[in-house]
mmCIF file of C-alpha atoms in Angstrom:
data_model
loop_
_atom_site.group_PDB
_atom_site.id
_atom_site.type_symbol
_atom_site.label_atom_id
_atom_site.label_comp_id
_atom_site.label_asym_id
_atom_site.label_seq_id
_atom_site.Cartn_x
_atom_site.Cartn_y
_atom_site.Cartn_z
ATOM 1 C CA MET A 378 115.046 77.925 95.745
ATOM 2 C CA GLU A 379 115.318 74.660 97.416
ATOM 3 C CA LEU A 380 112.623 74.598 100.135
ATOM 4 C CA ARG A 381 109.885 76.402 97.944
ATOM 5 C CA LYS A 382 110.181 73.401 95.706
ATOM 6 C CA LYS A 383 109.554 70.548 98.465
ATOM 7 C CA PRO A 384 106.428 71.854 99.284
ATOM 8 C CA SER A 385 105.021 72.118 95.902
ATOM 9 C CA MET A 386 106.170 68.974 95.041
ATOM 10 C CA ILE A 387 104.691 66.874 97.965
ATOM 11 C CA LEU A 388 101.719 68.669 97.559
ATOM 12 C CA HIS A 389 102.152 67.612 93.540
ATOM 13 C CA LEU A 390 102.658 64.070 94.763
ATOM 14 C CA ALA A 391 99.883 64.301 96.990
ATOM 15 C CA SER A 392 97.183 65.008 93.815
ATOM 16 C CA LEU A 393 98.663 62.338 91.803
ATOM 17 C CA LEU A 394 98.088 60.106 94.586
ATOM 18 C CA GLN A 395 94.529 60.568 95.673
ATOM 19 C CA SER A 396 92.378 58.398 93.937
ATOM 20 C CA HIS A 397 95.023 55.783 93.516
ATOM 21 C CA SER A 398 98.066 54.518 94.771
ATOM 22 C CA LEU A 399 101.116 54.753 91.643
ATOM 23 C CA PHE A 400 104.218 51.975 91.101
ATOM 24 C CA LEU A 401 107.544 53.258 91.840
ATOM 25 C CA ARG A 402 108.466 51.856 88.278
ATOM 26 C CA ASP A 403 105.500 54.578 86.760
ATOM 27 C CA LEU A 404 106.507 57.307 88.846
ATOM 28 C CA GLU A 405 108.368 58.635 85.787
ATOM 29 C CA LYS A 406 105.514 58.764 83.141
ATOM 30 C CA ASN A 407 103.908 60.939 85.630
ATOM 31 C CA VAL A 408 106.921 63.553 86.270
ATOM 32 C CA GLY A 409 109.740 62.737 84.099
ATOM 33 C CA PHE A 410 113.094 61.032 84.637
ATOM 34 C CA VAL A 411 114.734 64.057 86.095
ATOM 35 C CA ARG A 412 112.592 64.829 88.931
ATOM 36 C CA LYS A 413 111.459 60.972 89.889
ATOM 37 C CA TRP A 414 114.649 60.885 91.694
ATOM 38 C CA ALA A 415 113.993 64.352 93.996
ATOM 39 C CA PHE A 416 110.434 62.146 94.540
ATOM 40 C CA MET A 417 112.083 59.177 95.320
ATOM 41 C CA GLY A 418 113.521 61.464 97.827
ATOM 42 C CA LEU A 419 110.717 63.040 99.396
ATOM 43 C CA ILE A 420 108.009 59.732 99.341
ATOM 44 C CA GLN A 421 111.334 58.175 101.962
ATOM 45 C CA LYS A 422 111.908 61.171 103.863
ATOM 46 C CA HIS A 423 107.682 61.747 104.719
ATOM 47 C CA PRO A 424 106.599 58.563 105.934
ATOM 48 C CA SER A 425 103.971 60.636 107.879
ATOM 49 C CA VAL A 426 102.422 61.446 104.053
ATOM 50 C CA PHE A 427 103.083 58.767 101.976
ATOM 51 C CA ARG A 428 103.969 55.207 102.368
ATOM 52 C CA VAL A 429 105.995 52.095 99.951
ATOM 53 C CA THR A 430 103.838 48.676 100.283
ATOM 54 C CA GLY A 431 103.612 45.725 97.778
ATOM 55 C CA THR A 432 105.792 43.649 95.510
ATOM 56 C CA PRO A 433 106.222 45.310 92.801
ATOM 57 C CA PRO A 434 106.580 48.701 95.264
ATOM 58 C CA SER A 435 103.831 50.916 95.200
ATOM 59 C CA VAL A 436 103.577 54.620 96.850
ATOM 60 C CA SER A 437 99.974 55.698 98.474
ATOM 61 C CA LEU A 438 98.847 58.067 100.761
ATOM 62 C CA THR A 439 98.508 57.314 104.906
ATOM 63 C CA PRO A 440 94.904 57.166 105.582
ATOM 64 C CA ARG A 441 95.585 60.556 107.725
ATOM 65 C CA ALA A 442 97.234 61.820 104.901
ATOM 66 C CA HIS A 443 94.541 60.656 102.514
ATOM 67 C CA ARG A 444 91.597 61.739 104.562
ATOM 68 C CA LEU A 445 93.401 65.190 104.472
ATOM 69 C CA ALA A 446 93.643 65.491 100.749
ATOM 70 C CA HIS A 447 90.388 65.037 100.069
ATOM 71 C CA GLN A 448 89.978 68.522 102.309
ATOM 72 C CA GLU A 449 91.386 70.175 98.992
ATOM 73 C CA ALA A 450 88.130 70.058 96.870
ATOM 74 C CA CYS A 451 85.792 72.215 99.682
ATOM 75 C CA ALA A 452 88.723 74.702 100.045
ATOM 76 C CA ARG A 453 88.934 74.887 95.676
ATOM 77 C CA ALA A 454 84.942 75.141 96.081
ATOM 78 C CA SER A 455 85.361 77.965 98.868
ATOM 79 C CA MET A 456 87.598 79.401 96.822
ATOM 80 C CA GLU A 457 85.456 80.197 93.915
ATOM 81 C CA PRO A 458 84.033 83.519 94.825
ATOM 82 C CA LEU A 459 87.012 85.237 96.088
ATOM 83 C CA LEU A 460 88.958 83.862 92.297
ATOM 84 C CA VAL A 461 85.809 85.723 90.518
ATOM 85 C CA THR A 462 85.725 88.783 92.075
ATOM 86 C CA ASN A 463 89.645 89.094 91.689
ATOM 87 C CA LEU A 464 89.722 88.027 88.166
ATOM 88 C CA ARG A 465 87.060 90.901 87.319
ATOM 89 C CA LYS A 466 89.110 93.009 89.364
ATOM 90 C CA LEU A 467 92.247 91.784 87.636
ATOM 91 C CA LEU A 468 90.643 92.444 84.489
ATOM 92 C CA MET A 469 89.166 96.150 85.739
ATOM 93 C CA LEU A 470 92.629 97.137 86.257
ATOM 94 C CA CYS A 471 93.306 96.864 82.325
ATOM 95 C CA VAL A 472 93.106 99.835 80.024
ATOM 96 C CA ASP A 473 90.918 97.763 77.582
ATOM 97 C CA CYS A 474 89.567 95.237 80.311
ATOM 98 C CA ARG A 475 91.114 92.080 79.116
ATOM 99 C CA LEU A 476 94.195 90.429 79.179
ATOM 100 C CA PRO A 477 95.842 87.857 77.091
ATOM 101 C CA LEU A 478 94.916 84.279 77.324
ATOM 102 C CA HIS A 479 98.883 83.545 78.160
ATOM 103 C CA THR A 480 99.405 86.317 80.731
ATOM 104 C CA VAL A 481 96.348 84.609 82.827
ATOM 105 C CA GLU A 482 97.956 81.388 82.628
ATOM 106 C CA LEU A 483 101.511 83.063 83.521
ATOM 107 C CA ILE A 484 99.540 84.002 86.527
ATOM 108 C CA GLY A 485 97.069 81.466 87.141
ATOM 109 C CA PRO A 486 99.381 79.715 90.070
ATOM 110 C CA GLU A 487 99.614 82.956 91.811
ATOM 111 C CA LEU A 488 95.827 83.591 91.747
ATOM 112 C CA GLY A 489 95.052 80.099 93.050
ATOM 113 C CA LEU A 490 93.252 79.353 89.604
ATOM 114 C CA PRO A 491 93.163 75.690 88.657
ATOM 115 C CA GLN A 492 95.192 74.700 85.870
ATOM 116 C CA ASP A 493 91.549 74.298 83.150
ATOM 117 C CA PHE A 494 89.907 77.583 84.603
ATOM 118 C CA ASN A 495 89.221 78.071 81.014
ATOM 119 C CA HIS A 496 86.827 75.584 81.172
ATOM 120 C CA CYS A 497 85.990 74.916 84.984
ATOM 121 C CA LEU A 498 85.892 78.969 85.875
ATOM 122 C CA ILE A 499 85.394 81.405 82.923
ATOM 123 C CA ALA A 500 82.873 79.092 81.127
ATOM 124 C CA LYS A 501 80.631 78.956 84.417
ATOM 125 C CA TYR A 502 79.984 82.526 84.406
ATOM 126 C CA PRO A 503 79.855 83.828 80.847
ATOM 127 C CA GLN A 504 77.378 87.244 82.354
ATOM 128 C CA PHE A 505 81.308 88.579 83.619
ATOM 129 C CA PHE A 506 83.949 86.979 81.168
ATOM 130 C CA ALA A 507 84.139 85.995 77.485
ATOM 131 C CA VAL A 508 86.402 84.825 75.357
ATOM 132 C CA ARG A 509 87.731 86.290 72.325
ATOM 133 C CA ARG A 510 90.189 87.073 69.544
ATOM 134 C CA PHE A 511 92.719 90.001 69.288
ATOM 135 C CA GLY A 512 95.085 89.929 66.414
ATOM 136 C CA ARG A 513 97.157 86.578 66.978
ATOM 137 C CA ARG A 514 95.817 86.253 70.905
ATOM 138 C CA ASP A 515 92.975 85.063 72.565
ATOM 139 C CA CYS A 516 92.361 87.455 75.042
ATOM 140 C CA LEU A 517 90.341 87.230 78.473
ATOM 141 C CA VAL A 518 87.616 89.374 78.240
ATOM 142 C CA LEU A 519 84.999 91.428 80.970
ATOM 143 C CA GLU A 520 81.720 91.615 80.152
ATOM 144 C CA ASP A 521 80.664 93.554 82.737
ATOM 145 C CA TRP A 522 81.528 96.705 84.782
ATOM 146 C CA ASP A 523 80.968 96.586 88.566
ATOM 147 C CA SER A 524 82.018 100.236 89.986
ATOM 148 C CA THR A 525 81.460 98.173 93.847
ATOM 149 C CA LEU A 526 84.405 96.304 92.864
ATOM 150 C CA ALA A 527 86.800 99.352 91.883
ATOM 151 C CA VAL A 528 87.914 99.908 95.801
ATOM 152 C CA THR A 529 91.613 98.839 96.693
ATOM 153 C CA ALA A 530 92.978 96.920 98.931
ATOM 154 C CA ARG A 531 94.642 99.862 100.468
ATOM 155 C CA GLU A 532 91.464 101.528 100.675
ATOM 156 C CA THR A 533 89.364 98.617 102.209
ATOM 157 C CA ARG A 534 92.025 99.050 104.931
ATOM 158 C CA LEU A 535 91.696 102.099 105.836
ATOM 159 C CA ALA A 536 88.148 102.201 105.743
ATOM 160 C CA GLN A 537 88.599 99.055 108.345
ATOM 161 C CA GLU A 538 90.704 101.371 110.552
ATOM 162 C CA GLY A 539 88.355 104.566 110.265
ATOM 163 C CA VAL A 540 90.556 106.654 107.809
ATOM 164 C CA VAL A 541 88.487 109.293 106.499
ATOM 165 C CA LYS A 542 88.393 111.782 103.113
ATOM 166 C CA LEU A 543 89.863 114.747 105.148
ATOM 167 C CA LYS A 544 88.220 118.338 103.787
ATOM 168 C CA THR A 545 90.965 120.855 104.191
ATOM 169 C CA ASP A 546 94.495 121.343 103.692
ATOM 170 C CA GLY A 547 94.003 122.748 107.163
ATOM 171 C CA ASP A 548 93.454 119.706 108.299
ATOM 172 C CA GLN A 549 95.745 117.720 106.787
ATOM 173 C CA LYS A 550 98.824 120.147 108.334
ATOM 174 C CA LYS A 551 97.949 118.798 111.656
ATOM 175 C CA VAL A 552 98.519 115.529 111.158
ATOM 176 C CA LYS A 553 102.367 114.652 111.195
ATOM 177 C CA ILE A 554 104.204 111.567 109.592
ATOM 178 C CA SER A 555 106.191 109.569 112.036
ATOM 179 C CA ARG A 556 109.841 108.566 111.246
ATOM 180 C CA ASP A 557 109.082 105.309 110.035
ATOM 181 C CA GLY A 558 107.167 107.099 107.129
ATOM 182 C CA ASN A 559 103.596 106.211 108.188
ATOM 183 C CA TYR A 560 101.123 109.180 107.612
ATOM 184 C CA VAL A 561 97.325 108.629 108.179
ATOM 185 C CA GLY A 562 95.356 110.017 105.519
ATOM 186 C CA PRO A 563 93.272 109.015 102.703
ATOM 187 C CA PHE A 564 95.789 108.891 100.090
ATOM 188 C CA ALA A 565 99.139 107.093 102.241
ATOM 189 C CA PHE A 566 100.886 104.145 101.905
ATOM 190 C CA LYS A 567 101.118 101.807 105.167
ATOM 191 C CA MET A 568 105.806 101.838 105.226
ATOM 192 C CA ASN A 569 107.791 99.426 106.584
ATOM 193 C CA PHE A 570 111.482 100.712 106.127
ATOM 194 C CA PRO A 571 114.408 97.361 106.134
ATOM 195 C CA SER A 572 116.077 97.233 109.224
ATOM 196 C CA GLY A 573 117.839 99.541 109.793
ATOM 197 C CA PHE A 574 117.060 102.352 107.708
ATOM 198 C CA ARG A 575 116.992 105.833 109.460
ATOM 199 C CA PRO A 576 115.145 108.662 107.091
ATOM 200 C CA ASN A 577 116.991 111.922 107.410
ATOM 201 C CA VAL A 578 114.247 114.713 108.292
ATOM 202 C CA GLY A 579 115.049 115.448 104.383
ATOM 203 C CA PHE A 580 113.965 112.425 103.091
ATOM 204 C CA LEU A 581 110.948 112.546 105.619
ATOM 205 C CA GLU A 582 109.298 115.669 104.744
ATOM 206 C CA GLN A 583 109.666 114.602 101.149
ATOM 207 C CA LEU A 584 107.879 111.337 102.458
ATOM 208 C CA GLU A 585 105.197 113.432 103.685
ATOM 209 C CA ARG A 586 104.262 116.100 100.729
ATOM 210 C CA TRP A 587 104.464 111.935 98.595
ATOM 211 C CA GLN A 588 101.972 109.752 101.282
ATOM 212 C CA LYS A 589 99.510 113.552 101.164
ATOM 213 C CA LEU A 590 99.756 113.291 97.651
ATOM 214 C CA GLU A 591 95.793 112.825 95.900
ATOM 215 C CA PHE A 592 96.119 110.690 93.050
ATOM 216 C CA PRO A 593 93.520 108.555 91.171
ATOM 217 C CA SER A 594 92.326 105.600 91.566
ATOM 218 C CA PRO A 595 93.534 102.455 90.171
ATOM 219 C CA TYR A 596 90.836 101.087 88.809
ATOM 220 C CA LEU A 597 90.163 104.456 86.239
ATOM 221 C CA ASN A 598 91.703 103.958 83.144
ATOM 222 C CA ALA A 599 95.352 104.412 82.671
ATOM 223 C CA ARG A 600 94.896 106.321 79.347
ATOM 224 C CA ARG A 601 93.011 109.210 80.732
ATOM 225 C CA PHE A 602 96.532 110.657 82.580
ATOM 226 C CA ASN A 603 99.901 112.455 81.939
ATOM 227 C CA ALA A 604 102.588 110.139 82.693
ATOM 228 C CA THR A 605 104.839 112.579 83.649
ATOM 229 C CA ASP A 606 102.400 113.839 86.052
ATOM 230 C CA PRO A 607 103.024 113.049 89.983
ATOM 231 C CA LYS A 608 99.786 112.002 90.382
ATOM 232 C CA ALA A 609 99.754 109.982 87.742
ATOM 233 C CA ARG A 610 103.081 108.300 88.971
ATOM 234 C CA LYS A 611 101.349 107.368 92.561
ATOM 235 C CA ARG A 612 99.241 105.968 90.837
ATOM 236 C CA VAL A 613 101.244 103.293 89.331
ATOM 237 C CA VAL A 614 102.068 102.605 93.041
ATOM 238 C CA ALA A 615 98.825 102.244 93.665
ATOM 239 C CA VAL A 616 98.204 99.648 90.268
ATOM 240 C CA ILE A 617 101.102 97.773 91.949
ATOM 241 C CA HIS A 618 99.851 97.553 95.222
ATOM 242 C CA GLU A 619 96.387 96.217 94.132
ATOM 243 C CA LEU A 620 97.720 93.727 91.607
ATOM 244 C CA LEU A 621 99.406 92.256 94.294
ATOM 245 C CA SER A 622 96.965 92.585 96.686
ATOM 246 C CA LEU A 623 94.959 90.124 94.205
ATOM 247 C CA THR A 624 97.464 87.225 94.692
ATOM 248 C CA MET A 625 96.938 84.588 96.989
ATOM 249 C CA GLU A 626 100.548 85.340 98.669
ATOM 250 C CA LYS A 627 100.502 89.031 97.655
ATOM 251 C CA ARG A 628 103.469 88.580 95.662
ATOM 252 C CA MET A 629 104.712 88.466 91.815
ATOM 253 C CA THR A 630 108.127 87.283 90.247
ATOM 254 C CA SER A 631 108.973 90.401 88.021
ATOM 255 C CA ALA A 632 108.307 88.214 84.849
ATOM 256 C CA GLN A 633 104.985 88.085 85.928
ATOM 257 C CA LEU A 634 104.708 92.191 86.374
ATOM 258 C CA ASP A 635 106.292 92.406 83.458
ATOM 259 C CA ALA A 636 103.669 91.039 81.675
ATOM 260 C CA PHE A 637 101.590 94.005 83.018
ATOM 261 C CA HIS A 638 103.869 96.569 81.320
ATOM 262 C CA ALA A 639 101.060 96.938 78.129
ATOM 263 C CA GLU A 640 97.947 96.187 79.745
ATOM 264 C CA CYS A 641 98.185 98.668 82.664
ATOM 265 C CA LEU A 642 100.554 101.322 81.699
ATOM 266 C CA LEU A 643 103.010 100.333 83.487
ATOM 267 C CA PRO A 644 106.202 102.343 83.611
ATOM 268 C CA SER A 645 109.334 101.193 81.155
ATOM 269 C CA GLN A 646 112.103 101.542 84.295
ATOM 270 C CA LEU A 647 109.429 99.119 86.735
ATOM 271 C CA LEU A 648 112.561 98.277 88.625
ATOM 272 C CA LEU A 649 113.344 101.446 89.647
ATOM 273 C CA CYS A 650 110.395 102.056 90.373
ATOM 274 C CA LEU A 651 110.044 99.425 92.826
ATOM 275 C CA ILE A 652 112.773 100.053 94.467
ATOM 276 C CA LYS A 653 112.351 103.391 94.916
ATOM 277 C CA HIS A 654 109.176 102.774 96.819
ATOM 278 C CA GLN A 655 111.071 100.293 99.187
ATOM 279 C CA GLY A 656 109.125 101.089 102.169
ATOM 280 C CA ILE A 657 106.224 99.498 100.246
ATOM 281 C CA PHE A 658 107.566 97.026 98.090
ATOM 282 C CA TYR A 659 110.429 94.063 99.292
ATOM 283 C CA LEU A 660 112.256 93.395 96.116
ATOM 284 C CA THR A 661 114.720 89.833 95.856
ATOM 285 C CA ASN A 662 116.941 88.712 93.459
ATOM 286 C CA LYS A 663 117.625 85.247 95.378
ATOM 287 C CA GLY A 664 117.303 81.962 93.324
ATOM 288 C CA VAL A 665 116.118 81.763 89.830
ATOM 289 C CA ARG A 666 113.899 84.304 89.877
ATOM 290 C CA SER A 667 113.637 87.764 91.420
ATOM 291 C CA THR A 668 110.198 88.369 93.732
ATOM 292 C CA VAL A 669 108.045 91.174 94.786
ATOM 293 C CA PHE A 670 106.357 91.070 97.887
ATOM 294 C CA LEU A 671 103.457 93.455 99.112
ATOM 295 C CA LYS A 672 104.989 94.506 102.737
ATOM 296 C CA ASP A 673 101.985 95.262 104.243
ATOM 297 C CA ALA A 674 100.503 91.915 103.612
ATOM 298 C CA TYR A 675 103.318 90.317 106.014
ATOM 299 C CA LEU A 676 104.150 90.195 109.690
ATOM 300 C CA GLY A 677 107.633 89.519 109.792
ATOM 301 C CA SER A 678 107.726 86.945 107.328
ATOM 302 C CA ASN A 679 104.453 85.102 107.762
ATOM 303 C CA LEU A 680 101.712 86.021 105.862
ATOM 304 C CA VAL A 681 98.570 87.991 107.501
ATOM 305 C CA ASP A 682 95.506 86.815 105.739
ATOM 306 C CA LYS A 683 95.507 83.288 104.016
ATOM 307 C CA CYS A 684 92.934 81.951 101.493
ATOM 308 C CA PRO A 685 91.275 78.872 102.169
ATOM 309 C CA LEU A 686 93.779 77.365 99.921
ATOM 310 C CA LEU A 687 96.622 78.017 101.475
ATOM 311 C CA GLN A 688 95.205 77.645 104.810
ATOM 312 C CA PHE A 689 94.451 73.867 103.421
ATOM 313 C CA TYR A 690 98.209 74.010 102.423
ATOM 314 C CA ASP A 691 99.627 74.722 105.571
ATOM 315 C CA LYS A 692 97.371 71.818 106.930
ATOM 316 C CA PHE A 693 98.753 69.389 104.569
ATOM 317 C CA MET A 694 102.289 70.053 105.363
ATOM 318 C CA ALA A 695 102.217 70.130 108.889
ATOM 319 C CA LEU A 696 101.739 66.659 108.074
ATOM 320 C CA CYS A 697 105.590 66.663 107.235
ATOM 321 C CA GLY A 698 106.351 68.527 110.538
ATOM 322 C CA ARG A 699 106.198 71.715 108.870
ATOM 323 C CA GLY A 700 103.571 73.366 110.927
ATOM 324 C CA ASN A 701 102.331 76.872 110.236
ATOM 325 C CA ILE A 702 104.249 76.898 107.001
ATOM 326 C CA ASP A 703 104.022 79.970 104.380
ATOM 327 C CA MET A 704 104.375 78.941 100.876
ATOM 328 C CA CYS A 705 106.630 81.345 100.784
ATOM 329 C CA ASP A 706 108.934 80.264 103.361
ATOM 330 C CA ASN A 707 112.437 79.418 101.110
ATOM 331 C CA LYS A 708 115.387 81.504 100.321
ATOM 332 C CA ASN A 709 113.144 83.847 97.773
ATOM 333 C CA SER A 710 110.715 85.008 100.596
ATOM 334 C CA LEU A 711 110.163 88.020 102.402
ATOM 335 C CA PRO A 712 112.551 88.557 105.401
ATOM 336 C CA THR A 713 111.521 89.744 108.863
ATOM 337 C CA VAL A 714 110.327 92.950 108.014
ATOM 338 C CA VAL A 715 108.927 93.777 111.435
#
């Protein structure tokens, strides 16, 4: 976790210094007594980003870092349409098309939402969102269902690859699964088994049947299906896949996924579901919390598609000599799987 904290801390300190310098003696007021010493170490370690001048000493951004820091506003502005779309899709995945506000706040950083999203984003789009009280909880509610958004990232990838729905069972039988578990079909998931995993024939035959199995869209209401039905169980995998796809880094902590149990009717034994589908998800328990990664979003340990905000983070971290860094490059990161 140590390597993950450092980029976050650097970016946090840079945001504090964008508008004005800060006396070192006042650093504690902004970050707390305990974290103050960690920030002091970062300031000393990264002279290309931070400079200390004057008496009493104050810290500010270097000219180059200052120019680059101002690009964050542009990155966040370009993120807004994506955030609105992803937030709408997230609510569409929920059985009642609503989420408790505290759950949105919990996953907000993973989605790329600004801290004041309730005011700067939700209030800006009343045609899509509303905040209403249900029982004792304030919830974010979807105001407008858009069927054009009810397309998963998996379906989009298959369409880009030219995979069309096969018409007959005979057509499906002509396509065989490969030894890496991948199968060309409209209901198949991309597989990436752990290194060293060698599936036997029986496993591959069972996986082939599962890859061919049709299942309802994650955007259909989960209450319509029997949870014990194999098709409904496969749909749960698709729901988790889509939830992770809506995040910036295609990952969530297990605690964040747990927050969707009631809203998406996820299985009570969610951990077993993730472990069972090790070709689709990577689960790490390293560090202080477990994290679930979506494997098909990564090439080795690198995220394939990065949103504008992550691209900005990469540019800024390059000043620290950590060019082309993934924000997940840490002890809790996805190991090379390809």
